[in-house]
Amino acid sequence: MSPTTSSGKISVALVDDHALFREGLREILESTADLVIAGEAGNSSDAVRVVCDTRPDVVLLDVEIPGDDVLETVTRIRTLSPSTRIIILSMYDGPHLLTRLLAAGISGYLLKSIHRHELLAAVRGVYEDPGRVVLAVSRASLAQVEGPQPGVLTDKEKEILQLAAQALSNLQIARRLGLAEATVKRHMRNIFVKLNAVSRIDAVNKAMAASLIPAQSRRESD
């Protein structure tokens, strides 16, 4: 379908690896007279291709889309189509990742628990005002974005880092904890930001030095 310039409607690309969720988004957006679906994708490479082919006004992008890191995907979309507004959809607040995504130029970060009228308002809002940023996150998450507290790891982040200290890969950690690999990657990114770490080993060393994880974790892999 044609983008806004030819149809008079706001064109939206949907990027999520769950077909049922995309179908729900499509039904919500197509129920309104001013929105049109420009294209759909289920992974990062297809998302970039859809944006390149259609130049949509807005992209609704799942934060855990399979393929490239979400920050890399955002950067590629922004490079290919600077006028396209990117709204991230997520199951989690992820304050530290949110901070980096905002720096990368996203126009919105919405939890998937929002109501349809909030989604529609966000899409219209970022389209009508390119300078607007729409956030639908918890107050606690917003507080951390406004004033982050580096070094404070969540229980899940500590658990993941302890497994990383045993030289387990992201995929192995994901299988051990029953998580998606993309979720583990997201947690690792948050850990790096909080600890100001440049590598997994650096993060482990800093966490052990600060007694955030037990020092014996590394010895378990020996």
JSON list of C-alpha atoms in Angstrom, two decimals, residues 77-194:
[
{"chain": "A", "resi": 77, "resn": "ILE", "atom": "CA", "xyz": [16.12, 2.27, 9.85]},
{"chain": "A", "resi": 78, "resn": "ARG", "atom": "CA", "xyz": [17.01, 5.82, 10.87]},
{"chain": "A", "resi": 79, "resn": "THR", "atom": "CA", "xyz": [19.80, 5.87, 8.28]},
{"chain": "A", "resi": 80, "resn": "LEU", "atom": "CA", "xyz": [17.65, 4.50, 5.45]},
{"chain": "A", "resi": 81, "resn": "SER", "atom": "CA", "xyz": [14.55, 6.56, 6.23]},
{"chain": "A", "resi": 82, "resn": "PRO", "atom": "CA", "xyz": [15.28, 9.50, 8.56]},
{"chain": "A", "resi": 83, "resn": "SER", "atom": "CA", "xyz": [11.69, 10.74, 8.44]},
{"chain": "A", "resi": 84, "resn": "THR", "atom": "CA", "xyz": [10.28, 7.42, 9.65]},
{"chain": "A", "resi": 85, "resn": "ARG", "atom": "CA", "xyz": [9.27, 7.55, 13.31]},
{"chain": "A", "resi": 86, "resn": "ILE", "atom": "CA", "xyz": [10.10, 4.44, 15.34]},
{"chain": "A", "resi": 87, "resn": "ILE", "atom": "CA", "xyz": [7.94, 3.27, 18.23]},
{"chain": "A", "resi": 88, "resn": "ILE", "atom": "CA", "xyz": [9.31, 0.37, 20.24]},
{"chain": "A", "resi": 89, "resn": "LEU", "atom": "CA", "xyz": [6.87, -2.22, 21.62]},
{"chain": "A", "resi": 90, "resn": "SER", "atom": "CA", "xyz": [7.99, -4.26, 24.61]},
{"chain": "A", "resi": 91, "resn": "MET", "atom": "CA", "xyz": [6.79, -6.55, 27.38]},
{"chain": "A", "resi": 92, "resn": "TYR", "atom": "CA", "xyz": [9.29, -4.93, 29.76]},
{"chain": "A", "resi": 93, "resn": "ASP", "atom": "CA", "xyz": [10.24, -1.45, 30.92]},
{"chain": "A", "resi": 94, "resn": "GLY", "atom": "CA", "xyz": [13.98, -1.97, 30.37]},
{"chain": "A", "resi": 95, "resn": "PRO", "atom": "CA", "xyz": [15.03, 1.51, 31.61]},
{"chain": "A", "resi": 96, "resn": "HIS", "atom": "CA", "xyz": [18.69, 1.23, 30.66]},
{"chain": "A", "resi": 97, "resn": "LEU", "atom": "CA", "xyz": [17.97, -0.06, 27.17]},
{"chain": "A", "resi": 98, "resn": "LEU", "atom": "CA", "xyz": [15.29, 2.63, 26.90]},
{"chain": "A", "resi": 99, "resn": "THR", "atom": "CA", "xyz": [17.91, 5.28, 27.60]},
{"chain": "A", "resi": 100, "resn": "ARG", "atom": "CA", "xyz": [20.08, 4.00, 24.74]},
{"chain": "A", "resi": 101, "resn": "LEU", "atom": "CA", "xyz": [17.13, 3.69, 22.37]},
{"chain": "A", "resi": 102, "resn": "LEU", "atom": "CA", "xyz": [16.10, 7.27, 23.08]},
{"chain": "A", "resi": 103, "resn": "ALA", "atom": "CA", "xyz": [19.66, 8.35, 22.30]},
{"chain": "A", "resi": 104, "resn": "ALA", "atom": "CA", "xyz": [19.42, 6.39, 19.03]},
{"chain": "A", "resi": 105, "resn": "GLY", "atom": "CA", "xyz": [16.40, 8.47, 18.02]},
{"chain": "A", "resi": 106, "resn": "ILE", "atom": "CA", "xyz": [13.26, 6.45, 18.71]},
{"chain": "A", "resi": 107, "resn": "SER", "atom": "CA", "xyz": [10.00, 8.38, 18.98]},
{"chain": "A", "resi": 108, "resn": "GLY", "atom": "CA", "xyz": [8.24, 6.12, 21.44]},
{"chain": "A", "resi": 109, "resn": "TYR", "atom": "CA", "xyz": [8.49, 3.17, 23.82]},
{"chain": "A", "resi": 110, "resn": "LEU", "atom": "CA", "xyz": [5.23, 1.44, 24.65]},
{"chain": "A", "resi": 111, "resn": "LEU", "atom": "CA", "xyz": [4.50, -1.57, 26.81]},
{"chain": "A", "resi": 112, "resn": "LYS", "atom": "CA", "xyz": [2.41, -4.21, 25.06]},
{"chain": "A", "resi": 113, "resn": "SER", "atom": "CA", "xyz": [-0.09, -3.99, 27.92]},
{"chain": "A", "resi": 114, "resn": "ILE", "atom": "CA", "xyz": [-1.37, -0.59, 26.73]},
{"chain": "A", "resi": 115, "resn": "HIS", "atom": "CA", "xyz": [-4.91, -0.11, 25.42]},
{"chain": "A", "resi": 116, "resn": "ARG", "atom": "CA", "xyz": [-5.71, 0.36, 21.74]},
{"chain": "A", "resi": 117, "resn": "HIS", "atom": "CA", "xyz": [-6.58, 4.05, 22.15]},
{"chain": "A", "resi": 118, "resn": "GLU", "atom": "CA", "xyz": [-3.10, 4.65, 23.65]},
{"chain": "A", "resi": 119, "resn": "LEU", "atom": "CA", "xyz": [-1.47, 2.93, 20.69]},
{"chain": "A", "resi": 120, "resn": "LEU", "atom": "CA", "xyz": [-3.46, 4.94, 18.16]},
{"chain": "A", "resi": 121, "resn": "ALA", "atom": "CA", "xyz": [-2.77, 8.18, 20.02]},
{"chain": "A", "resi": 122, "resn": "ALA", "atom": "CA", "xyz": [0.95, 7.40, 20.05]},
{"chain": "A", "resi": 123, "resn": "VAL", "atom": "CA", "xyz": [1.10, 6.68, 16.32]},
{"chain": "A", "resi": 124, "resn": "ARG", "atom": "CA", "xyz": [-0.79, 9.85, 15.46]},
{"chain": "A", "resi": 125, "resn": "GLY", "atom": "CA", "xyz": [1.14, 11.90, 18.00]},
{"chain": "A", "resi": 126, "resn": "VAL", "atom": "CA", "xyz": [4.64, 11.09, 16.74]},
{"chain": "A", "resi": 127, "resn": "TYR", "atom": "CA", "xyz": [3.51, 11.52, 13.12]},
{"chain": "A", "resi": 128, "resn": "GLU", "atom": "CA", "xyz": [1.94, 14.92, 13.70]},
{"chain": "A", "resi": 129, "resn": "ASP", "atom": "CA", "xyz": [4.81, 16.20, 15.85]},
{"chain": "A", "resi": 130, "resn": "PRO", "atom": "CA", "xyz": [8.26, 14.86, 14.80]},
{"chain": "A", "resi": 131, "resn": "GLY", "atom": "CA", "xyz": [9.77, 16.23, 18.00]},
{"chain": "A", "resi": 132, "resn": "ARG", "atom": "CA", "xyz": [7.39, 14.34, 20.28]},
{"chain": "A", "resi": 133, "resn": "VAL", "atom": "CA", "xyz": [8.50, 11.29, 22.26]},
{"chain": "A", "resi": 134, "resn": "VAL", "atom": "CA", "xyz": [5.76, 9.04, 23.64]},
{"chain": "A", "resi": 135, "resn": "LEU", "atom": "CA", "xyz": [6.54, 6.79, 26.61]},
{"chain": "A", "resi": 136, "resn": "ALA", "atom": "CA", "xyz": [4.16, 4.31, 28.23]},
{"chain": "A", "resi": 137, "resn": "VAL", "atom": "CA", "xyz": [6.30, 2.83, 30.99]},
{"chain": "A", "resi": 138, "resn": "SER", "atom": "CA", "xyz": [6.15, 2.55, 34.77]},
{"chain": "A", "resi": 139, "resn": "ARG", "atom": "CA", "xyz": [7.02, 5.50, 37.00]},
{"chain": "A", "resi": 140, "resn": "ALA", "atom": "CA", "xyz": [9.94, 3.50, 38.42]},
{"chain": "A", "resi": 141, "resn": "SER", "atom": "CA", "xyz": [11.36, 2.92, 34.96]},
{"chain": "A", "resi": 142, "resn": "LEU", "atom": "CA", "xyz": [10.95, 6.57, 34.01]},
{"chain": "A", "resi": 143, "resn": "ALA", "atom": "CA", "xyz": [12.72, 7.60, 37.21]},
{"chain": "A", "resi": 144, "resn": "GLN", "atom": "CA", "xyz": [15.71, 5.44, 36.28]},
{"chain": "A", "resi": 145, "resn": "VAL", "atom": "CA", "xyz": [15.78, 6.92, 32.78]},
{"chain": "A", "resi": 146, "resn": "GLU", "atom": "CA", "xyz": [15.80, 10.43, 34.22]},
{"chain": "A", "resi": 147, "resn": "GLY", "atom": "CA", "xyz": [18.35, 9.53, 36.88]},
{"chain": "A", "resi": 148, "resn": "PRO", "atom": "CA", "xyz": [19.96, 6.12, 36.30]},
{"chain": "A", "resi": 149, "resn": "GLN", "atom": "CA", "xyz": [21.72, 4.32, 39.13]},
{"chain": "A", "resi": 150, "resn": "PRO", "atom": "CA", "xyz": [24.66, 2.43, 37.58]},
{"chain": "A", "resi": 151, "resn": "GLY", "atom": "CA", "xyz": [25.77, -0.69, 39.41]},
{"chain": "A", "resi": 152, "resn": "VAL", "atom": "CA", "xyz": [22.36, -1.75, 40.71]},
{"chain": "A", "resi": 153, "resn": "LEU", "atom": "CA", "xyz": [21.55, -5.12, 39.15]},
{"chain": "A", "resi": 154, "resn": "THR", "atom": "CA", "xyz": [18.19, -6.84, 39.29]},
{"chain": "A", "resi": 155, "resn": "ASP", "atom": "CA", "xyz": [17.95, -10.41, 40.58]},
{"chain": "A", "resi": 156, "resn": "LYS", "atom": "CA", "xyz": [17.52, -11.69, 37.01]},
{"chain": "A", "resi": 157, "resn": "GLU", "atom": "CA", "xyz": [20.57, -9.75, 35.81]},
{"chain": "A", "resi": 158, "resn": "LYS", "atom": "CA", "xyz": [22.64, -11.19, 38.66]},
{"chain": "A", "resi": 159, "resn": "GLU", "atom": "CA", "xyz": [21.46, -14.69, 37.79]},
{"chain": "A", "resi": 160, "resn": "ILE", "atom": "CA", "xyz": [22.38, -14.22, 34.13]},
{"chain": "A", "resi": 161, "resn": "LEU", "atom": "CA", "xyz": [25.77, -12.72, 34.99]},
{"chain": "A", "resi": 162, "resn": "GLN", "atom": "CA", "xyz": [26.58, -15.64, 37.30]},
{"chain": "A", "resi": 163, "resn": "LEU", "atom": "CA", "xyz": [25.95, -18.01, 34.39]},
{"chain": "A", "resi": 164, "resn": "ALA", "atom": "CA", "xyz": [28.02, -15.80, 32.09]},
{"chain": "A", "resi": 165, "resn": "ALA", "atom": "CA", "xyz": [30.83, -16.10, 34.65]},
{"chain": "A", "resi": 166, "resn": "GLN", "atom": "CA", "xyz": [30.71, -19.86, 34.03]},
{"chain": "A", "resi": 167, "resn": "ALA", "atom": "CA", "xyz": [31.48, -19.18, 30.35]},
{"chain": "A", "resi": 168, "resn": "LEU", "atom": "CA", "xyz": [27.97, -20.03, 29.16]},
{"chain": "A", "resi": 169, "resn": "SER", "atom": "CA", "xyz": [26.86, -18.41, 25.91]},
{"chain": "A", "resi": 170, "resn": "ASN", "atom": "CA", "xyz": [23.70, -16.31, 25.64]},
{"chain": "A", "resi": 171, "resn": "LEU", "atom": "CA", "xyz": [21.93, -19.27, 24.05]},
{"chain": "A", "resi": 172, "resn": "GLN", "atom": "CA", "xyz": [23.04, -21.64, 26.82]},
{"chain": "A", "resi": 173, "resn": "ILE", "atom": "CA", "xyz": [21.93, -19.15, 29.47]},
{"chain": "A", "resi": 174, "resn": "ALA", "atom": "CA", "xyz": [18.58, -18.76, 27.73]},
{"chain": "A", "resi": 175, "resn": "ARG", "atom": "CA", "xyz": [18.04, -22.52, 27.72]},
{"chain": "A", "resi": 176, "resn": "ARG", "atom": "CA", "xyz": [19.10, -22.85, 31.36]},
{"chain": "A", "resi": 177, "resn": "LEU", "atom": "CA", "xyz": [16.66, -20.15, 32.49]},
{"chain": "A", "resi": 178, "resn": "GLY", "atom": "CA", "xyz": [13.84, -20.87, 30.04]},
{"chain": "A", "resi": 179, "resn": "LEU", "atom": "CA", "xyz": [14.17, -17.48, 28.34]},
{"chain": "A", "resi": 180, "resn": "ALA", "atom": "CA", "xyz": [14.44, -16.30, 24.74]},
{"chain": "A", "resi": 181, "resn": "GLU", "atom": "CA", "xyz": [18.01, -15.65, 23.62]},
{"chain": "A", "resi": 182, "resn": "ALA", "atom": "CA", "xyz": [17.00, -12.09, 22.73]},
{"chain": "A", "resi": 183, "resn": "THR", "atom": "CA", "xyz": [15.86, -11.58, 26.34]},
{"chain": "A", "resi": 184, "resn": "VAL", "atom": "CA", "xyz": [19.26, -12.67, 27.62]},
{"chain": "A", "resi": 185, "resn": "LYS", "atom": "CA", "xyz": [20.95, -10.29, 25.16]},
{"chain": "A", "resi": 186, "resn": "ARG", "atom": "CA", "xyz": [18.75, -7.46, 26.41]},
{"chain": "A", "resi": 187, "resn": "HIS", "atom": "CA", "xyz": [19.68, -8.22, 30.02]},
{"chain": "A", "resi": 188, "resn": "MET", "atom": "CA", "xyz": [23.36, -8.36, 29.10]},
{"chain": "A", "resi": 189, "resn": "ARG", "atom": "CA", "xyz": [23.12, -4.94, 27.42]},
{"chain": "A", "resi": 190, "resn": "ASN", "atom": "CA", "xyz": [21.54, -3.55, 30.58]},
{"chain": "A", "resi": 191, "resn": "ILE", "atom": "CA", "xyz": [24.31, -5.10, 32.67]},
{"chain": "A", "resi": 192, "resn": "PHE", "atom": "CA", "xyz": [27.02, -3.54, 30.49]},
{"chain": "A", "resi": 193, "resn": "VAL", "atom": "CA", "xyz": [25.41, -0.11, 30.84]},
{"chain": "A", "resi": 194, "resn": "LYS", "atom": "CA", "xyz": [24.93, -0.38, 34.60]}
]
